[in-house]
Amino acid sequence: MHMDDLIPIGQLAERTGLSVSAIRFYETKGLVSPMRNSGGQRRFLRSDIRRLSFVLIAQQLGLPLRDILKVLEGLPQGRTPTQSDWTRISMTVREELDDRIAKLTRMRNNLDGCIGCGCLSLKKCSLYNPHDKASVKGSGPQYLLRERDAVTD
Amino acid sequence: MHMDDLIPIGQLAERTGLSVSAIRFYETKGLVSPMRNSGGQRRFLRSDIRRLSFVLIAQQLGLPLRDILKVLEGLPQGRTPTQSDWTRISMTVREELDDRIAKLTRMRNNLDGCIGCGCLSLKKCSLYNPHDKASVKGSGPQYLLRERDAVTD
DNA sequence: GTAATTGCTAAACCTTACTTTAGGTCAAGG
DNA sequence: CCTTGACCTAAAGTAAGGTTTAGCAATTAC
């Protein structure tokens, strides 16, 4: 509640381990929205330390910045997020993470099938067309699943 | 063994689902090394269908092209890879995949701890410093783990 | 034999996620 | 005051993984 609850960018960088330039870049992406002091310098809320730490975690989990921004939009506007606000949006990230783990596990199982048969192009190998990736062209690698000689190439 | 075991780039594109430009790009990265016909056009081995399919799979598993190239270097030079060649290098990819799944699972467990405590910055939360990412600056986000007010921000 | 495909190269452009550079301003200490 | 360190903006550069464009050559189909 004290006056100087606002911190300059260098301190935020130190506290989060981010570079100053990265923080400025994140600002252009809307991930933080600092105020400016009379001299035009950025002044961040102390809660932005946690905000950016959250960004770092989500990134290490493999989320792109745009998705992280969406998750952060789940935080309250105008007031400092509470512990339970952070808990709530962390759950969102956890679900993303679960999905990613499930997807990779599915792929590993498929790969096991392919290693077993040694062909990398059998029908039971769904690796060529993971549900997660829309096959834009309509056809694509499925040829491998249809044509006999694909297996012998 | 017949004469026209060589296929042009368009056919390879059709068979793999890749774009022609992507295949040419992969060539610059050393992922395929087609011959040229008398007119200077690329002619690929039929086994390149499988080779590029392998690249696609490995990519969907999250491997960067440079790593995929390294894995492919495990294939024999000069002769067409056999089924067991493919099986062998698939095992390499499987190990990579296992590592990635293990890492994500560790992170999820850590995140669970953080959701439980609702703080996102507790000591037991190792998310800020995954072993997988060298902390170049020496300090970094650990501040959050040391300073009391980090938890209250 | 000629038109439509397909292929060729080189270079520019795109996205994500930043860093670096250049040139100038603000803030704090002696 | 005046220097030093922290900060500012804008623009360019980087790396991965490609796509697009331009202008031209080789193949294929009729």
Short mmCIF file of C-alpha atoms (C1' of nucleotides) in Angstrom, two decimals:
data_model
loop_
_atom_site.label_atom_id
_atom_site.label_comp_id
_atom_site.label_asym_id
_atom_site.label_seq_id
_atom_site.Cartn_x
_atom_site.Cartn_y
_atom_site.Cartn_z
CA MET A 1 0.00 0.00 0.00
CA HIS A 2 3.00 2.31 0.29
CA MET A 3 3.82 4.93 -2.31
CA ASP A 4 6.73 3.18 -3.95
CA ASP A 5 4.97 -0.02 -4.78
CA LEU A 6 6.09 0.76 -8.29
CA ILE A 7 9.34 -0.63 -9.56
CA PRO A 8 11.49 0.32 -12.57
CA ILE A 9 12.19 -2.11 -15.37
CA GLY A 10 15.71 -2.96 -14.24
CA GLN A 11 14.47 -4.16 -10.89
CA LEU A 12 11.74 -6.19 -12.51
CA ALA A 13 14.37 -7.75 -14.74
CA GLU A 14 16.50 -8.65 -11.75
CA ARG A 15 13.58 -10.10 -9.87
CA THR A 16 12.30 -12.22 -12.73
CA GLY A 17 15.58 -13.16 -14.37
CA LEU A 18 14.32 -11.72 -17.64
CA SER A 19 16.32 -9.24 -19.68
CA VAL A 20 15.15 -5.66 -19.84
CA SER A 21 14.66 -6.00 -23.57
CA ALA A 22 12.53 -9.11 -23.11
CA ILE A 23 10.26 -7.25 -20.69
CA ARG A 24 9.86 -4.40 -23.15
CA PHE A 25 9.10 -6.96 -25.83
CA TYR A 26 6.49 -8.59 -23.60
CA GLU A 27 4.92 -5.20 -23.15
CA THR A 28 4.46 -4.90 -26.92
CA LYS A 29 2.67 -8.25 -26.75
CA GLY A 30 0.38 -7.06 -23.99
CA LEU A 31 1.74 -9.41 -21.34
CA VAL A 32 2.48 -6.50 -19.00
CA SER A 33 1.12 -2.95 -19.06
CA PRO A 34 3.32 -0.70 -16.95
CA MET A 35 2.52 2.91 -16.10
CA ARG A 36 4.94 5.72 -16.85
CA ASN A 37 6.42 8.21 -14.43
CA SER A 38 6.68 11.91 -15.16
CA GLY A 39 9.91 11.34 -17.06
CA GLY A 40 8.35 8.72 -19.32
CA GLN A 41 10.03 5.75 -17.66
CA ARG A 42 8.14 2.53 -17.05
CA ARG A 43 6.93 1.79 -13.55
CA PHE A 44 5.66 -1.70 -12.84
CA LEU A 45 3.48 -3.05 -10.09
CA ARG A 46 5.19 -5.43 -7.72
CA SER A 47 2.59 -7.97 -8.74
CA ASP A 48 4.10 -7.90 -12.20
CA ILE A 49 6.98 -9.93 -10.78
CA ARG A 50 4.58 -12.77 -10.28
CA ARG A 51 2.86 -12.07 -13.55
CA LEU A 52 6.07 -12.40 -15.51
CA SER A 53 7.11 -15.42 -13.49
CA PHE A 54 3.89 -17.00 -14.57
CA VAL A 55 4.75 -16.17 -18.16
CA LEU A 56 8.13 -17.83 -17.72
CA ILE A 57 6.59 -20.98 -16.30
CA ALA A 58 3.96 -21.21 -19.00
CA GLN A 59 6.63 -20.73 -21.61
CA GLN A 60 8.74 -23.49 -20.18
CA LEU A 61 5.68 -25.64 -20.46
CA GLY A 62 5.73 -24.89 -24.16
CA LEU A 63 2.90 -22.38 -24.48
CA PRO A 64 3.34 -19.64 -27.08
CA LEU A 65 3.04 -16.06 -25.85
CA ARG A 66 -0.33 -15.57 -27.49
CA ASP A 67 -1.80 -18.45 -25.52
CA ILE A 68 -0.21 -17.19 -22.34
CA LEU A 69 -1.80 -13.82 -22.94
CA LYS A 70 -5.19 -15.48 -23.23
CA VAL A 71 -4.65 -17.32 -19.97
CA LEU A 72 -3.62 -14.09 -18.27
CA GLU A 73 -6.83 -12.49 -19.43
CA GLY A 74 -8.46 -14.76 -16.88
CA LEU A 75 -7.02 -12.52 -14.16
CA PRO A 76 -9.10 -9.69 -12.68
CA GLN A 77 -8.82 -6.23 -14.20
CA GLY A 78 -8.10 -3.29 -11.98
CA ARG A 79 -7.12 -5.08 -8.80
CA THR A 80 -4.06 -7.04 -7.81
CA PRO A 81 -4.60 -10.75 -8.41
CA THR A 82 -5.08 -12.80 -5.29
CA GLN A 83 -3.64 -16.18 -4.51
CA SER A 84 -6.79 -17.87 -5.68
CA ASP A 85 -6.72 -15.92 -8.94
CA TRP A 86 -3.31 -17.41 -9.63
CA THR A 87 -4.48 -20.83 -8.57
CA ARG A 88 -7.37 -20.62 -10.97
CA ILE A 89 -5.35 -19.71 -14.02
CA SER A 90 -2.69 -22.24 -13.06
CA MET A 91 -5.35 -24.86 -13.43
CA THR A 92 -5.84 -23.73 -17.00
CA VAL A 93 -2.19 -24.23 -17.67
CA ARG A 94 -2.29 -27.59 -15.98
CA GLU A 95 -4.99 -28.72 -18.35
CA GLU A 96 -2.93 -27.61 -21.33
CA LEU A 97 -0.02 -29.50 -19.93
CA ASP A 98 -2.08 -32.63 -19.38
CA ASP A 99 -3.18 -32.47 -22.99
CA ARG A 100 0.36 -32.18 -24.18
CA ILE A 101 1.49 -35.10 -22.08
CA ALA A 102 -1.41 -37.20 -23.29
CA LYS A 103 -0.63 -36.34 -26.89
CA LEU A 104 3.03 -37.24 -26.56
CA THR A 105 2.15 -40.46 -24.81
CA ARG A 106 -0.21 -41.40 -27.62
CA MET A 107 2.54 -40.69 -30.09
CA ARG A 108 5.01 -42.77 -28.16
CA ASN A 109 2.63 -45.70 -28.16
CA ASN A 110 2.17 -45.33 -31.88
CA LEU A 111 5.88 -45.13 -32.37
CA ASP A 112 6.26 -48.32 -30.34
CA GLY A 113 3.93 -50.02 -32.78
CA CYS A 114 6.04 -48.76 -35.64
CA ILE A 115 9.27 -49.85 -34.02
CA GLY A 116 7.73 -53.25 -33.47
CA CYS A 117 6.89 -53.67 -37.10
CA GLY A 118 9.92 -51.80 -38.31
CA CYS A 119 8.10 -50.19 -41.17
CA LEU A 120 7.23 -46.67 -40.07
CA SER A 121 4.40 -46.64 -42.54
CA LEU A 122 1.92 -49.29 -41.46
CA LYS A 123 -1.79 -48.74 -41.15
CA LYS A 124 -1.68 -48.95 -37.38
CA CYS A 125 0.84 -46.16 -37.37
CA SER A 126 -1.16 -42.99 -36.87
CA LEU A 127 1.97 -40.93 -36.52
CA TYR A 128 1.60 -39.56 -39.99
CA ASN A 129 -1.70 -37.95 -39.22
CA PRO A 130 -1.96 -36.93 -35.63
CA HIS A 131 -5.46 -35.67 -34.88
CA ASP A 132 -3.81 -32.63 -33.44
CA LYS A 133 -2.64 -31.38 -36.81
CA ALA A 134 -5.28 -30.70 -39.43
CA SER A 135 -4.23 -32.14 -42.73
CA VAL A 136 -4.77 -29.08 -44.86
CA LYS A 137 -4.14 -30.64 -48.20
CA GLY A 138 -6.65 -33.38 -47.66
CA SER A 139 -4.34 -36.09 -48.81
CA GLY A 140 -0.77 -35.99 -47.60
CA PRO A 141 1.12 -38.82 -45.99
CA GLN A 142 -1.90 -41.10 -46.01
CA TYR A 143 -0.60 -42.32 -49.31
CA LEU A 144 1.83 -44.27 -47.26
CA LEU A 145 -1.05 -45.96 -45.55
CA ARG A 146 -2.76 -46.93 -48.76
CA GLU A 147 -0.15 -47.93 -51.23
CA ARG A 148 1.55 -51.21 -50.95
CA ASP A 149 4.90 -50.11 -52.28
CA ALA A 150 5.14 -47.42 -49.64
CA VAL A 151 6.01 -50.16 -47.21
CA THR A 152 8.70 -51.48 -49.45
CA ASP A 153 10.39 -48.18 -50.24
CA MET B 1 16.13 -52.24 -58.96
CA HIS B 2 14.45 -50.96 -62.12
CA MET B 3 15.70 -47.93 -64.00
CA ASP B 4 13.06 -45.46 -62.90
CA ASP B 5 13.41 -45.94 -59.21
CA LEU B 6 14.01 -42.21 -59.20
CA ILE B 7 11.13 -39.83 -58.63
CA PRO B 8 10.79 -36.09 -59.28
CA ILE B 9 10.15 -33.62 -56.50
CA GLY B 10 6.46 -33.19 -57.21
CA GLN B 11 5.81 -36.86 -56.73
CA LEU B 12 7.81 -36.93 -53.55
CA ALA B 13 5.74 -33.99 -52.34
CA GLU B 14 2.53 -35.84 -53.13
CA ARG B 15 3.71 -38.98 -51.43
CA THR B 16 4.88 -37.30 -48.26
CA GLY B 17 2.33 -34.51 -48.02
CA LEU B 18 5.13 -31.97 -47.90
CA SER B 19 5.20 -28.95 -50.15
CA VAL B 20 7.76 -28.82 -52.92
CA SER B 21 9.32 -25.76 -51.31
CA ALA B 22 9.62 -27.56 -47.98
CA ILE B 23 11.45 -30.45 -49.65
CA ARG B 24 13.86 -28.07 -51.33
CA PHE B 25 14.34 -26.37 -47.99
CA TYR B 26 15.06 -29.72 -46.35
CA GLU B 27 17.65 -30.36 -49.00
CA THR B 28 19.48 -27.17 -47.98
CA LYS B 29 19.49 -28.57 -44.45
CA GLY B 30 20.96 -31.85 -45.59
CA LEU B 31 17.90 -33.92 -44.73
CA VAL B 32 17.70 -35.29 -48.28
CA SER B 33 20.33 -35.37 -51.01
CA PRO B 34 18.72 -35.97 -54.38
CA MET B 35 20.61 -36.58 -57.61
CA ARG B 36 20.04 -34.50 -60.71
CA ASN B 37 18.98 -35.68 -64.13
CA SER B 38 20.56 -34.44 -67.34
CA GLY B 39 18.26 -31.41 -67.32
CA GLY B 40 19.30 -30.41 -63.81
CA GLN B 41 16.07 -31.53 -62.17
CA ARG B 42 16.09 -33.32 -58.82
CA ARG B 43 15.57 -37.05 -58.80
CA PHE B 44 14.91 -38.71 -55.48
CA LEU B 45 15.19 -42.30 -54.38
CA ARG B 46 11.95 -43.98 -53.51
CA SER B 47 13.41 -44.56 -50.08
CA ASP B 48 13.39 -40.80 -49.61
CA ILE B 49 9.63 -41.08 -49.18
CA ARG B 50 10.25 -42.97 -45.99
CA ARG B 51 13.13 -40.73 -45.07
CA LEU B 52 10.97 -37.62 -45.24
CA SER B 53 8.13 -39.39 -43.50
CA PHE B 54 10.53 -40.07 -40.69
CA VAL B 55 11.41 -36.38 -40.64
CA LEU B 56 7.72 -35.52 -40.39
CA ILE B 57 7.19 -37.89 -37.52
CA ALA B 58 10.22 -36.68 -35.63
CA GLN B 59 9.08 -33.11 -36.16
CA GLN B 60 5.64 -33.85 -34.84
CA LEU B 61 7.39 -35.24 -31.79
CA GLY B 62 8.96 -31.83 -31.38
CA LEU B 63 12.51 -32.44 -32.58
CA PRO B 64 14.20 -29.55 -34.40
CA LEU B 65 15.55 -30.28 -37.87
CA ARG B 66 19.14 -30.23 -36.69
CA ASP B 67 18.46 -33.03 -34.23
CA ILE B 68 16.57 -34.98 -36.85
CA LEU B 69 19.55 -34.68 -39.14
CA LYS B 70 21.76 -36.16 -36.46
CA VAL B 71 19.41 -39.07 -35.97
CA LEU B 72 19.33 -39.68 -39.72
CA GLU B 73 23.10 -39.83 -39.74
CA GLY B 74 22.60 -43.13 -37.96
CA LEU B 75 21.42 -44.58 -41.26
CA PRO B 76 23.84 -46.41 -43.56
CA GLN B 77 25.59 -44.48 -46.29
CA GLY B 78 25.47 -45.73 -49.84
CA ARG B 79 22.80 -48.37 -49.50
CA THR B 80 19.07 -48.17 -49.05
CA PRO B 81 18.17 -48.39 -45.36
CA THR B 82 16.61 -51.66 -44.32
CA GLN B 83 13.71 -52.20 -42.00
CA SER B 84 16.04 -52.77 -39.11
CA ASP B 85 17.92 -49.56 -39.87
CA TRP B 86 14.66 -47.68 -39.46
CA THR B 87 13.83 -49.62 -36.33
CA ARG B 88 17.17 -48.71 -34.83
CA ILE B 89 16.91 -44.99 -35.39
CA SER B 90 13.29 -45.02 -34.31
CA MET B 91 14.51 -46.23 -30.96
CA THR B 92 16.64 -43.12 -30.72
CA VAL B 93 13.60 -40.97 -31.32
CA ARG B 94 11.66 -42.98 -28.79
CA GLU B 95 14.24 -42.20 -26.15
CA GLU B 96 14.04 -38.51 -26.94
CA LEU B 97 10.30 -38.74 -26.65
CA ASP B 98 10.49 -40.54 -23.32
CA ASP B 99 12.70 -37.77 -22.02
CA ARG B 100 10.28 -35.13 -23.13
CA ILE B 101 7.35 -36.91 -21.54
CA ALA B 102 9.29 -37.35 -18.31
CA LYS B 103 10.22 -33.70 -18.27
CA LEU B 104 6.67 -32.52 -18.82
CA THR B 105 5.42 -34.91 -16.17
CA ARG B 106 7.93 -33.51 -13.69
CA MET B 107 6.77 -30.04 -14.53
CA ARG B 108 3.16 -30.97 -14.08
CA ASN B 109 3.90 -32.39 -10.68
CA ASN B 110 5.70 -29.22 -9.75
CA LEU B 111 2.83 -27.18 -11.03
CA ASP B 112 0.46 -29.25 -8.93
CA GLY B 113 2.49 -28.28 -5.89
CA CYS B 114 2.20 -24.66 -6.89
CA ILE B 115 -1.53 -24.90 -7.48
CA GLY B 116 -1.84 -26.48 -4.09
CA CYS B 117 -0.09 -23.65 -2.37
CA GLY B 118 -1.46 -21.02 -4.69
CA CYS B 119 1.72 -19.01 -4.65
CA LEU B 120 3.60 -19.90 -7.81
CA SER B 121 6.81 -18.89 -6.15
CA LEU B 122 7.41 -21.24 -3.26
CA LYS B 123 10.64 -23.04 -2.60
CA LYS B 124 9.18 -26.38 -3.52
CA CYS B 125 8.26 -24.95 -6.89
CA SER B 126 11.14 -25.84 -9.15
CA LEU B 127 9.34 -24.53 -12.19
CA TYR B 128 11.41 -21.40 -12.23
CA ASN B 129 14.61 -23.29 -12.73
CA PRO B 130 14.08 -26.42 -14.69
CA HIS B 131 17.27 -28.42 -14.84
CA ASP B 132 16.75 -28.57 -18.54
CA LYS B 133 17.46 -24.89 -19.04
CA ALA B 134 20.83 -23.59 -17.96
CA SER B 135 20.46 -20.41 -15.97
CA VAL B 136 22.98 -18.30 -17.80
CA LYS B 137 22.85 -15.23 -15.66
CA GLY B 138 23.62 -17.11 -12.47
CA SER B 139 20.84 -15.50 -10.52
CA GLY B 140 17.54 -15.01 -12.24
CA PRO B 141 14.18 -16.11 -10.92
CA GLN B 142 15.69 -17.65 -7.82
CA TYR B 143 15.11 -14.31 -6.20
CA LEU B 144 11.55 -15.39 -5.95
CA LEU B 145 12.64 -18.39 -4.00
CA ARG B 146 14.73 -16.42 -1.57
CA GLU B 147 12.90 -13.25 -0.81
CA ARG B 148 9.96 -13.28 1.47
CA ASP B 149 8.03 -10.51 -0.20
CA ALA B 150 8.12 -12.35 -3.47
CA VAL B 151 5.39 -14.55 -2.06
CA THR B 152 3.28 -11.57 -1.10
CA ASP B 153 3.59 -9.65 -4.36
"C1'" DG C 1 5.69 -28.86 -82.40
"C1'" DT C 2 3.79 -26.21 -79.28
"C1'" DA C 3 1.25 -25.29 -75.03
"C1'" DA C 4 0.64 -26.48 -70.37
"C1'" DT C 5 3.00 -28.51 -66.50
"C1'" DT C 6 6.53 -29.03 -63.68
"C1'" DG C 7 10.95 -27.77 -62.18
"C1'" DC C 8 15.01 -24.50 -61.37
"C1'" DT C 9 17.49 -20.63 -58.66
"C1'" DA C 10 17.88 -16.57 -55.98
"C1'" DA C 11 16.13 -13.51 -53.11
"C1'" DA C 12 12.60 -11.57 -50.45
"C1'" DC C 13 9.14 -12.24 -47.03
"C1'" DC C 14 6.64 -14.39 -42.81
"C1'" DT C 15 6.12 -15.74 -37.74
"C1'" DT C 16 7.86 -16.33 -33.05
"C1'" DA C 17 10.67 -14.68 -29.67
"C1'" DC C 18 13.87 -11.93 -28.70
"C1'" DT C 19 18.68 -9.19 -28.84
"C1'" DT C 20 21.50 -5.58 -30.56
"C1'" DT C 21 22.57 -1.06 -32.08
"C1'" DA C 22 22.23 3.85 -32.39
"C1'" DG C 23 21.35 7.97 -30.56
"C1'" DG C 24 19.33 10.43 -27.05
"C1'" DT C 25 17.03 11.27 -22.03
"C1'" DC C 26 16.35 10.76 -16.98
"C1'" DA C 27 17.79 10.13 -12.26
"C1'" DA C 28 21.06 9.76 -8.51
"C1'" DG C 29 25.61 10.72 -6.26
"C1'" DG C 30 29.62 13.60 -5.27
"C1'" DC D 1 27.01 21.01 -11.94
"C1'" DC D 2 28.00 17.20 -14.07
"C1'" DT D 3 29.08 12.50 -14.62
"C1'" DT D 4 27.51 7.86 -14.46
"C1'" DG D 5 24.19 4.48 -14.72
"C1'" DA D 6 19.60 3.32 -15.78
"C1'" DC D 7 16.08 4.20 -19.26
"C1'" DC D 8 13.89 5.60 -23.68
"C1'" DT D 9 12.52 4.69 -28.86
"C1'" DA D 10 13.05 2.92 -33.38
"C1'" DA D 11 15.02 -0.01 -36.38
"C1'" DA D 12 17.74 -3.74 -37.68
"C1'" DG D 13 19.50 -8.37 -36.80
"C1'" DT D 14 19.06 -13.45 -35.38
"C1'" DA D 15 17.45 -18.26 -35.65
"C1'" DA D 16 14.09 -21.76 -37.01
"C1'" DG D 17 11.18 -23.30 -40.42
"C1'" DG D 18 9.32 -22.38 -44.20
"C1'" DT D 19 6.51 -19.73 -48.23
"C1'" DT D 20 6.26 -16.52 -52.01
"C1'" DT D 21 7.78 -14.23 -56.07
"C1'" DA D 22 10.25 -13.48 -60.32
"C1'" DG D 23 12.07 -14.98 -64.30
"C1'" DC D 24 13.56 -18.81 -66.85
"C1'" DA D 25 14.41 -23.98 -68.37
"C1'" DA D 26 12.94 -28.77 -68.87
"C1'" DT D 27 9.13 -32.19 -69.50
"C1'" DT D 28 4.90 -33.93 -70.76
"C1'" DA D 29 0.59 -34.13 -73.25
"C1'" DC D 30 -1.97 -33.49 -77.28
#
